[in-house]
Tab-separated table of C-alpha atoms in Angstrom:
chain	number	residue	atom	x	y	z
A	1	MET	CA	32.021	6.322	96.847
A	2	THR	CA	29.915	7.321	94.031
A	3	ALA	CA	25.958	7.392	94.679
A	4	ALA	CA	23.704	6.181	91.973
A	5	ILE	CA	20.237	7.702	91.577
A	6	THR	CA	17.341	5.914	89.521
A	7	ILE	CA	14.987	7.800	87.242
A	8	LYS	CA	11.803	6.414	85.440
A	9	THR	CA	11.071	8.626	82.384
A	10	THR	CA	7.566	8.452	80.863
A	11	ASN	CA	7.959	10.290	77.331
A	12	GLN	CA	10.122	9.878	74.323
A	13	THR	CA	11.646	13.499	75.170
A	14	GLU	CA	11.475	15.112	78.783
A	15	LEU	CA	13.267	16.979	81.123
A	16	ILE	CA	12.998	15.987	84.745
A	17	ASP	CA	14.066	18.051	87.676
A	18	ILE	CA	16.438	16.034	89.940
A	19	THR	CA	17.642	18.780	92.030
A	20	GLY	CA	16.144	17.437	95.172
A	21	GLN	CA	17.326	13.903	94.702
A	22	THR	CA	20.994	14.837	93.982
A	23	GLU	CA	20.998	17.457	96.916
A	24	ARG	CA	19.782	14.280	99.079
A	25	VAL	CA	22.978	12.685	98.079
A	26	LEU	CA	25.160	15.640	99.017
A	27	LYS	CA	23.643	15.720	102.553
A	28	GLU	CA	24.236	11.979	103.025
A	29	LYS	CA	27.904	12.472	102.245
A	30	GLY	CA	28.218	15.328	104.776
A	31	ILE	CA	30.643	17.087	102.545
A	32	GLN	CA	30.525	20.868	103.397
A	33	ASP	CA	32.795	22.404	100.595
A	34	GLY	CA	33.784	21.235	97.317
A	35	LEU	CA	32.614	20.395	93.922
A	36	CYS	CA	29.949	18.048	92.779
A	37	CYS	CA	29.910	16.059	89.487
A	38	ILE	CA	26.443	14.512	88.265
A	39	PHE	CA	26.990	12.136	85.682
A	40	VAL	CA	24.716	10.379	83.033
A	41	PRO	CA	26.017	6.928	82.045
A	42	HIS	CA	23.664	6.844	78.973
A	43	THR	CA	24.007	7.973	75.310
A	44	THR	CA	20.516	8.845	74.442
A	45	ALA	CA	20.216	11.067	77.542
A	46	GLY	CA	21.720	14.162	78.790
A	47	ILE	CA	21.755	16.646	81.692
A	48	THR	CA	21.659	20.365	81.977
A	49	ILE	CA	20.844	23.336	84.532
A	50	ASN	CA	18.031	25.647	83.436
A	51	GLU	CA	15.089	27.394	84.990
A	52	GLY	CA	13.005	25.259	87.070
A	53	ALA	CA	10.067	27.820	87.977
A	54	ASP	CA	8.239	27.799	84.765
A	55	PRO	CA	7.703	24.332	83.049
A	56	GLY	CA	7.082	26.273	79.712
A	57	VAL	CA	10.978	26.616	79.605
A	58	GLN	CA	11.471	22.888	79.732
A	59	THR	CA	8.638	22.427	77.101
A	60	ASP	CA	10.517	25.252	74.944
A	61	ILE	CA	13.821	23.714	75.202
A	62	LEU	CA	12.736	20.214	74.111
A	63	ALA	CA	10.433	21.709	71.259
A	64	VAL	CA	13.389	23.702	69.697
A	65	LEU	CA	15.860	20.644	70.164
A	66	ASN	CA	13.295	18.529	68.458
A	67	GLU	CA	12.798	20.940	65.698
A	68	VAL	CA	16.679	21.641	65.124
A	69	ILE	CA	17.802	18.029	65.282
A	70	PRO	CA	15.718	16.350	62.588
A	71	PHE	CA	13.702	13.056	63.263
A	72	ARG	CA	13.894	12.379	59.658
A	73	PHE	CA	17.326	12.315	58.029
A	74	PRO	CA	19.414	10.011	56.051
A	75	TYR	CA	20.831	8.377	59.390
A	76	ARG	CA	23.310	5.526	59.288
A	77	HIS	CA	22.598	4.071	62.837
A	78	ALA	CA	20.036	1.425	62.228
A	79	GLU	CA	18.430	1.857	65.724
A	80	GLY	CA	16.536	4.854	64.506
A	81	ASN	CA	17.439	6.827	67.751
A	82	SER	CA	20.431	8.893	66.203
A	83	PRO	CA	18.465	12.298	67.036
A	84	ALA	CA	18.619	11.056	70.719
A	85	HIS	CA	22.443	10.412	70.515
A	86	ILE	CA	23.003	13.972	68.877
A	87	LYS	CA	20.873	15.666	71.603
A	88	ALA	CA	22.829	13.866	74.232
A	89	SER	CA	26.065	15.323	73.035
A	90	ILE	CA	24.749	18.770	72.655
A	91	MET	CA	23.290	19.003	76.246
A	92	GLY	CA	26.445	16.998	77.571
A	93	SER	CA	26.871	13.890	79.893
A	94	SER	CA	27.378	15.829	83.207
A	95	VAL	CA	27.051	18.911	85.108
A	96	LYS	CA	29.274	20.344	87.770
A	97	VAL	CA	27.893	22.211	90.758
A	98	ILE	CA	29.891	24.102	93.506
A	99	VAL	CA	29.179	22.897	97.140
A	100	GLU	CA	29.205	25.470	99.954
A	101	SER	CA	28.014	25.167	103.466
A	102	GLY	CA	26.828	21.469	102.592
A	103	LYS	CA	24.427	22.868	99.836
A	104	PHE	CA	24.415	23.506	96.044
A	105	LEU	CA	25.520	27.006	95.256
A	106	LEU	CA	22.845	27.365	92.442
A	107	GLY	CA	21.482	30.705	91.183
A	108	THR	CA	17.869	31.477	92.346
A	109	TRP	CA	16.190	30.205	89.164
A	110	GLN	CA	18.424	27.065	88.492
A	111	SER	CA	17.239	23.420	88.643
A	112	ILE	CA	19.274	20.499	87.501
A	113	PHE	CA	17.308	18.596	84.617
A	114	PHE	CA	17.753	15.013	83.576
A	115	CYS	CA	17.335	15.128	79.544
A	116	GLU	CA	15.515	11.888	78.373
A	117	PHE	CA	15.752	11.943	74.514
A	118	ASP	CA	14.995	8.179	73.825
A	119	GLY	CA	12.358	7.287	76.705
A	120	PRO	CA	10.280	6.103	78.255
A	121	ARG	CA	13.139	4.097	80.019
A	122	THR	CA	14.658	3.548	83.432
A	123	ARG	CA	17.833	5.446	83.858
A	124	LYS	CA	20.537	6.183	86.148
A	125	VAL	CA	22.600	9.146	87.433
A	126	TYR	CA	25.846	9.221	89.090
A	127	VAL	CA	26.542	11.645	91.780
A	128	LYS	CA	30.216	12.220	92.836
A	129	VAL	CA	31.369	14.837	95.470
A	130	ILE	CA	34.991	15.921	95.837
A	131	GLY	CA	35.732	17.861	99.285
A	132	THR	CA	38.347	20.551	99.391
B	1	MET	CA	50.861	16.524	86.894
B	2	THR	CA	48.864	16.807	83.834
B	3	ALA	CA	49.432	14.313	81.114
B	4	ALA	CA	49.152	15.209	77.421
B	5	ILE	CA	48.038	12.750	74.632
B	6	THR	CA	48.726	13.577	70.652
B	7	ILE	CA	46.011	12.696	68.425
B	8	LYS	CA	46.643	12.816	64.566
B	9	THR	CA	43.222	13.325	62.568
B	10	THR	CA	42.682	12.464	58.975
B	11	ASN	CA	39.488	14.405	58.040
B	12	GLN	CA	38.110	17.852	58.277
B	13	THR	CA	35.407	16.800	60.580
B	14	GLU	CA	35.930	13.316	62.523
B	15	LEU	CA	35.305	11.708	65.779
B	16	ILE	CA	37.967	9.743	67.379
B	17	ASP	CA	37.623	7.333	70.178
B	18	ILE	CA	40.264	8.187	72.868
B	19	THR	CA	39.001	5.964	75.818
B	20	GLY	CA	41.845	3.567	75.765
B	21	GLN	CA	44.360	6.426	75.525
B	22	THR	CA	42.931	8.400	78.406
B	23	GLU	CA	42.426	5.339	80.639
B	24	ARG	CA	45.997	4.303	80.085
B	25	VAL	CA	47.014	7.887	81.700
B	26	LEU	CA	44.620	6.906	84.706
B	27	LYS	CA	46.458	3.741	85.250
B	28	GLU	CA	49.725	5.515	85.215
B	29	LYS	CA	48.593	7.917	87.566
B	30	GLY	CA	47.635	5.079	89.951
B	31	ILE	CA	44.657	6.923	91.307
B	32	GLN	CA	41.845	4.830	92.591
B	33	ASP	CA	39.037	7.002	93.400
B	34	GLY	CA	38.284	10.753	92.135
B	35	LEU	CA	37.301	12.823	89.079
B	36	CYS	CA	38.998	12.875	85.753
B	37	CYS	CA	38.903	15.846	83.648
B	38	ILE	CA	39.749	15.311	79.934
B	39	PHE	CA	40.492	18.895	78.289
B	40	VAL	CA	40.756	19.896	74.634
B	41	PRO	CA	43.410	23.104	74.317
B	42	HIS	CA	42.042	23.910	70.837
B	43	THR	CA	39.303	26.193	69.568
B	44	THR	CA	38.332	24.542	66.431
B	45	ALA	CA	37.939	20.879	68.094
B	46	GLY	CA	35.797	19.457	70.941
B	47	ILE	CA	35.157	16.517	73.036
B	48	THR	CA	32.102	14.452	73.767
B	49	ILE	CA	30.838	11.247	75.271
B	50	ASN	CA	28.692	9.037	73.079
B	51	GLU	CA	27.975	5.698	71.807
B	52	GLY	CA	31.177	3.669	70.704
B	53	ALA	CA	29.700	0.305	69.422
B	54	ASP	CA	28.214	1.403	66.031
B	55	PRO	CA	30.428	3.736	64.076
B	56	GLY	CA	27.159	5.031	62.323
B	57	VAL	CA	26.267	7.096	65.513
B	58	GLN	CA	29.531	9.183	64.989
B	59	THR	CA	28.708	9.566	61.258
B	60	ASP	CA	25.275	10.797	62.216
B	61	ILE	CA	26.496	13.204	64.800
B	62	LEU	CA	28.788	14.813	62.440
B	63	ALA	CA	26.415	14.706	59.452
B	64	VAL	CA	23.716	16.584	61.463
B	65	LEU	CA	26.256	19.088	62.967
B	66	ASN	CA	27.540	19.857	59.524
B	67	GLU	CA	24.095	20.309	58.517
B	68	VAL	CA	22.584	22.706	61.256
B	69	ILE	CA	25.784	24.626	61.420
B	70	PRO	CA	26.196	26.079	57.982
B	71	PHE	CA	29.656	26.038	56.000
B	72	ARG	CA	28.282	28.935	54.006
B	73	PHE	CA	27.194	31.932	56.032
B	74	PRO	CA	28.199	35.578	55.828
B	75	TYR	CA	30.994	34.795	58.316
B	76	ARG	CA	33.267	37.556	59.841
B	77	HIS	CA	36.259	35.363	60.794
B	78	ALA	CA	38.512	35.583	57.728
B	79	GLU	CA	40.234	32.120	58.427
B	80	GLY	CA	37.265	30.366	56.895
B	81	ASN	CA	36.930	27.983	59.793
B	82	SER	CA	33.950	29.663	61.698
B	83	PRO	CA	31.644	26.565	61.704
B	84	ALA	CA	34.605	24.629	63.367
B	85	HIS	CA	34.685	27.226	66.195
B	86	ILE	CA	30.881	26.934	66.774
B	87	LYS	CA	30.957	23.251	66.929
B	88	ALA	CA	33.537	23.153	69.427
B	89	SER	CA	31.651	25.395	71.801
B	90	ILE	CA	28.464	23.317	71.225
B	91	MET	CA	30.309	20.216	71.871
B	92	GLY	CA	32.411	21.728	74.625
B	93	SER	CA	36.260	21.791	75.612
B	94	SER	CA	36.015	19.019	78.361
B	95	VAL	CA	34.471	16.226	79.659
B	96	LYS	CA	34.475	14.884	83.328
B	97	VAL	CA	34.488	11.212	84.175
B	98	ILE	CA	34.117	9.605	87.848
B	99	VAL	CA	37.013	7.326	88.637
B	100	GLU	CA	36.162	4.413	90.699
B	101	SER	CA	38.575	1.397	91.690
B	102	GLY	CA	41.270	2.834	89.212
B	103	LYS	CA	38.771	2.738	86.181
B	104	PHE	CA	36.479	5.309	84.513
B	105	LEU	CA	32.786	4.775	85.596
B	106	LEU	CA	31.434	4.667	82.239
B	107	GLY	CA	28.006	3.535	80.896
B	108	THR	CA	28.043	0.227	78.865
B	109	TRP	CA	27.910	1.979	75.472
B	110	GLN	CA	29.949	5.242	76.324
B	111	SER	CA	33.159	6.059	74.850
B	112	ILE	CA	35.029	9.287	74.787
B	113	PHE	CA	35.426	11.066	71.506
B	114	PHE	CA	37.805	13.914	70.318
B	115	CYS	CA	35.661	15.859	67.971
B	116	GLU	CA	37.894	17.217	64.928
B	117	PHE	CA	35.989	19.986	63.217
B	118	ASP	CA	38.925	21.634	61.091
B	119	GLY	CA	41.221	18.932	60.191
B	120	PRO	CA	43.220	17.049	59.360
B	121	ARG	CA	45.596	18.348	62.111
B	122	THR	CA	47.845	17.132	64.862
B	123	ARG	CA	46.170	17.833	68.050
B	124	LYS	CA	46.605	17.628	71.828
B	125	VAL	CA	44.281	16.417	74.780
B	126	TYR	CA	45.229	17.166	78.499
B	127	VAL	CA	44.280	14.603	81.297
B	128	LYS	CA	44.080	15.619	84.793
B	129	VAL	CA	42.807	13.424	87.581
B	130	ILE	CA	41.969	14.652	91.074
B	131	GLY	CA	41.973	12.156	93.843
B	132	THR	CA	39.566	12.185	96.822
C	1	MET	CA	35.788	29.591	99.527
C	2	THR	CA	34.029	30.404	96.443
C	3	ALA	CA	34.836	33.882	94.791
C	4	ALA	CA	32.233	35.695	92.766
C	5	ILE	CA	32.902	38.080	89.743
C	6	THR	CA	30.559	40.694	88.607
C	7	ILE	CA	30.018	41.352	84.821
C	8	LYS	CA	27.985	44.103	83.309
C	9	THR	CA	26.790	43.117	79.843
C	10	THR	CA	25.621	45.929	77.181
C	11	ASN	CA	23.856	43.899	74.558
C	12	GLN	CA	21.093	41.423	74.170
C	13	THR	CA	23.306	38.836	73.044
C	14	GLU	CA	27.112	39.087	73.734
C	15	LEU	CA	30.359	37.151	74.388
C	16	ILE	CA	32.649	38.651	77.136
C	17	ASP	CA	36.183	37.607	77.587
C	18	ILE	CA	36.554	36.960	81.363
C	19	THR	CA	40.089	34.993	81.304
C	20	GLY	CA	41.737	37.800	83.022
C	21	GLN	CA	39.279	38.461	85.774
C	22	THR	CA	39.192	34.636	86.628
C	23	GLU	CA	42.827	34.202	86.538
C	24	ARG	CA	43.220	36.837	88.987
C	25	VAL	CA	41.079	34.971	91.291
C	26	LEU	CA	43.259	31.884	90.917
C	27	LYS	CA	46.244	34.136	91.855
C	28	GLU	CA	44.423	35.225	94.970
C	29	LYS	CA	43.791	31.711	96.117
C	30	GLY	CA	47.402	30.881	95.514
C	31	ILE	CA	46.416	27.407	94.430
C	32	GLN	CA	49.516	25.880	92.297
C	33	ASP	CA	47.891	22.838	91.032
C	34	GLY	CA	44.472	21.437	90.514
C	35	LEU	CA	40.983	22.022	88.620
C	36	CYS	CA	39.154	25.325	88.385
C	37	CYS	CA	35.349	25.413	87.816
C	38	ILE	CA	33.922	28.588	86.640
C	39	PHE	CA	30.099	28.507	86.936
C	40	VAL	CA	27.227	30.615	85.758
C	41	PRO	CA	24.217	31.016	88.203
C	42	HIS	CA	21.957	32.565	85.594
C	43	THR	CA	19.401	30.587	83.272
C	44	THR	CA	19.689	32.939	80.378
C	45	ALA	CA	23.554	33.181	80.003
C	46	GLY	CA	26.160	30.418	79.470
C	47	ILE	CA	29.932	30.231	79.425
C	48	THR	CA	32.320	28.683	76.955
C	49	ILE	CA	35.973	28.466	75.861
C	50	ASN	CA	36.774	29.757	72.324
C	51	GLU	CA	39.286	31.873	70.187
C	52	GLY	CA	40.040	35.253	71.861
C	53	ALA	CA	42.270	36.659	69.097
C	54	ASP	CA	39.909	37.751	66.471
C	55	PRO	CA	36.713	39.163	67.548
C	56	GLY	CA	35.042	37.893	64.348
C	57	VAL	CA	34.853	34.526	66.077
C	58	GLN	CA	32.655	35.730	68.737
C	59	THR	CA	30.368	37.499	66.159
C	60	ASP	CA	30.187	34.279	64.107
C	61	ILE	CA	29.404	32.137	67.218
C	62	LEU	CA	26.472	34.516	68.229
C	63	ALA	CA	25.283	34.990	64.605
C	64	VAL	CA	24.869	31.270	63.935
C	65	LEU	CA	23.228	30.698	67.470
C	66	ASN	CA	20.774	33.458	66.922
C	67	GLU	CA	19.917	32.054	63.310
C	68	VAL	CA	19.526	28.193	64.390
C	69	ILE	CA	17.652	28.925	67.738
C	70	PRO	CA	14.685	31.115	66.321
C	71	PHE	CA	13.611	34.211	68.154
C	72	ARG	CA	10.013	33.506	66.811
C	73	PHE	CA	8.518	30.042	67.434
C	74	PRO	CA	5.230	29.161	69.220
C	75	TYR	CA	7.162	29.360	72.728
C	76	ARG	CA	5.243	28.549	75.853
C	77	HIS	CA	7.389	30.522	78.332
C	78	ALA	CA	5.502	33.895	78.726
C	79	GLU	CA	8.598	35.906	79.614
C	80	GLY	CA	9.663	35.896	75.774
C	81	ASN	CA	13.438	34.916	76.553
C	82	SER	CA	12.940	31.095	75.765
C	83	PRO	CA	15.535	31.384	72.997
C	84	ALA	CA	18.150	32.693	75.677
C	85	HIS	CA	17.260	29.642	78.016
C	86	ILE	CA	17.892	27.301	75.050
C	87	LYS	CA	21.257	28.929	74.053
C	88	ALA	CA	22.329	28.778	77.875
C	89	SER	CA	21.702	25.145	77.839
C	90	ILE	CA	23.682	24.595	74.569
C	91	MET	CA	26.801	26.421	75.573
C	92	GLY	CA	26.381	25.215	79.286
C	93	SER	CA	26.411	26.489	82.820
C	94	SER	CA	30.239	25.978	83.686
C	95	VAL	CA	33.750	25.314	82.086
C	96	LYS	CA	36.623	23.498	83.926
C	97	VAL	CA	40.115	24.525	83.507
C	98	ILE	CA	43.383	22.698	84.697
C	99	VAL	CA	45.446	24.698	86.836
C	100	GLU	CA	49.337	24.125	86.646
C	101	SER	CA	51.907	26.241	88.372
C	102	GLY	CA	49.549	28.677	89.663
C	103	LYS	CA	48.076	29.411	85.980
C	104	PHE	CA	45.304	28.286	83.636
C	105	LEU	CA	46.658	25.413	81.337
C	106	LEU	CA	44.793	26.732	78.273
C	107	GLY	CA	45.720	26.459	74.657
C	108	THR	CA	47.395	29.305	72.719
C	109	TRP	CA	44.318	30.771	71.214
C	110	GLN	CA	41.740	29.850	74.114
C	111	SER	CA	39.988	32.403	76.082
C	112	ILE	CA	36.886	31.824	78.505
C	113	PHE	CA	34.002	33.685	77.400
C	114	PHE	CA	30.801	34.779	79.340
C	115	CYS	CA	27.698	34.145	77.092
C	116	GLU	CA	24.990	36.754	77.496
C	117	PHE	CA	21.842	35.828	75.687
C	118	ASP	CA	19.271	38.082	77.416
C	119	GLY	CA	20.910	41.131	78.149
C	120	PRO	CA	21.925	43.659	78.908
C	121	ARG	CA	22.025	42.962	82.493
C	122	THR	CA	24.408	42.758	85.738
C	123	ARG	CA	25.571	39.192	86.009
C	124	LYS	CA	27.575	37.114	88.406
C	125	VAL	CA	30.101	33.975	87.769
C	126	TYR	CA	31.500	31.771	90.609
C	127	VAL	CA	35.178	30.602	90.411
C	128	LYS	CA	36.049	27.388	92.770
C	129	VAL	CA	39.445	25.993	92.604
C	130	ILE	CA	40.048	22.289	93.910
C	131	GLY	CA	43.777	21.725	94.822
C	132	THR	CA	45.255	18.405	94.414
């Protein structure tokens, strides 16, 4: 079965480290070896893997995305959150992580980040593990 | 086995909702639980998951990509479709969707979009389902 | 088990075709049918699938990324490699390729590229194959 995680975001655009929460799901499943898919069922939020040590990296990723994808533009979508939809597609709706010995096989500096682009909101993330 | 879907695009840049076509493959396979990989075997087209309700979202995603990735630039690739190659890499060559009870576990507003960046052309998409 | 490939990059930003190296792993595993996940365990490098025939495409992808994601910006991350972190998230940390008859089911023009954004460095890529 697929596990669901709930995330409460507090800003309009924000990166939230969900490595611990998703790895907990993995341990509950007890799968030792396989592939994990972490999926965002929203269209104004995304997911990415990047550096978790210095929060400055998260700030810089958001700052440049918010600069390159204009908040003001002759957008057609009346809800006013088109920049969030565009950033969601650029970051992507899922990440895949290899599972080895019951743990995520991540690099030393890698963390998994939920990317809020139209917050604050209460969000969900699905975690699915496929064993080999 | 892998299923192939054929798509005929009608514009140079265009987003086409392929959720129904890909979900039909899933039903034919009869897999109840697993992970589905939808893969684009082209280098000037991509795939993304985003809002399917308001077509304005699709228009806005394309408009901003076409604005940010310049059509005019000192490109080296002689075929003249470098912007299409770049957008293909930004959107990505595949999406992964969780399969539960024989259906895609998508969010309320999510649809799967084939992203044409160098059309009009006849295109293919591969659908592979891994059961658990 | 997961295989690891070592890559030595020679420039600050660079695309390196790793299709042959990753396909060799596939043959060693002997898996005929399934899904392959190629994962980059770094935060200033990414991975993408794009055209392998004309090296001009690789040049153009890098040129536009290096133009759109500014090298000079009021970045907070003190290491000075924030543009590399941002490009890594835009390209993504993994690609998925369908495996059929013991081979990658890639399009005619598709190659798998390791994306160096903060080189030159010695890098790793993980290859995981899930059989059906």
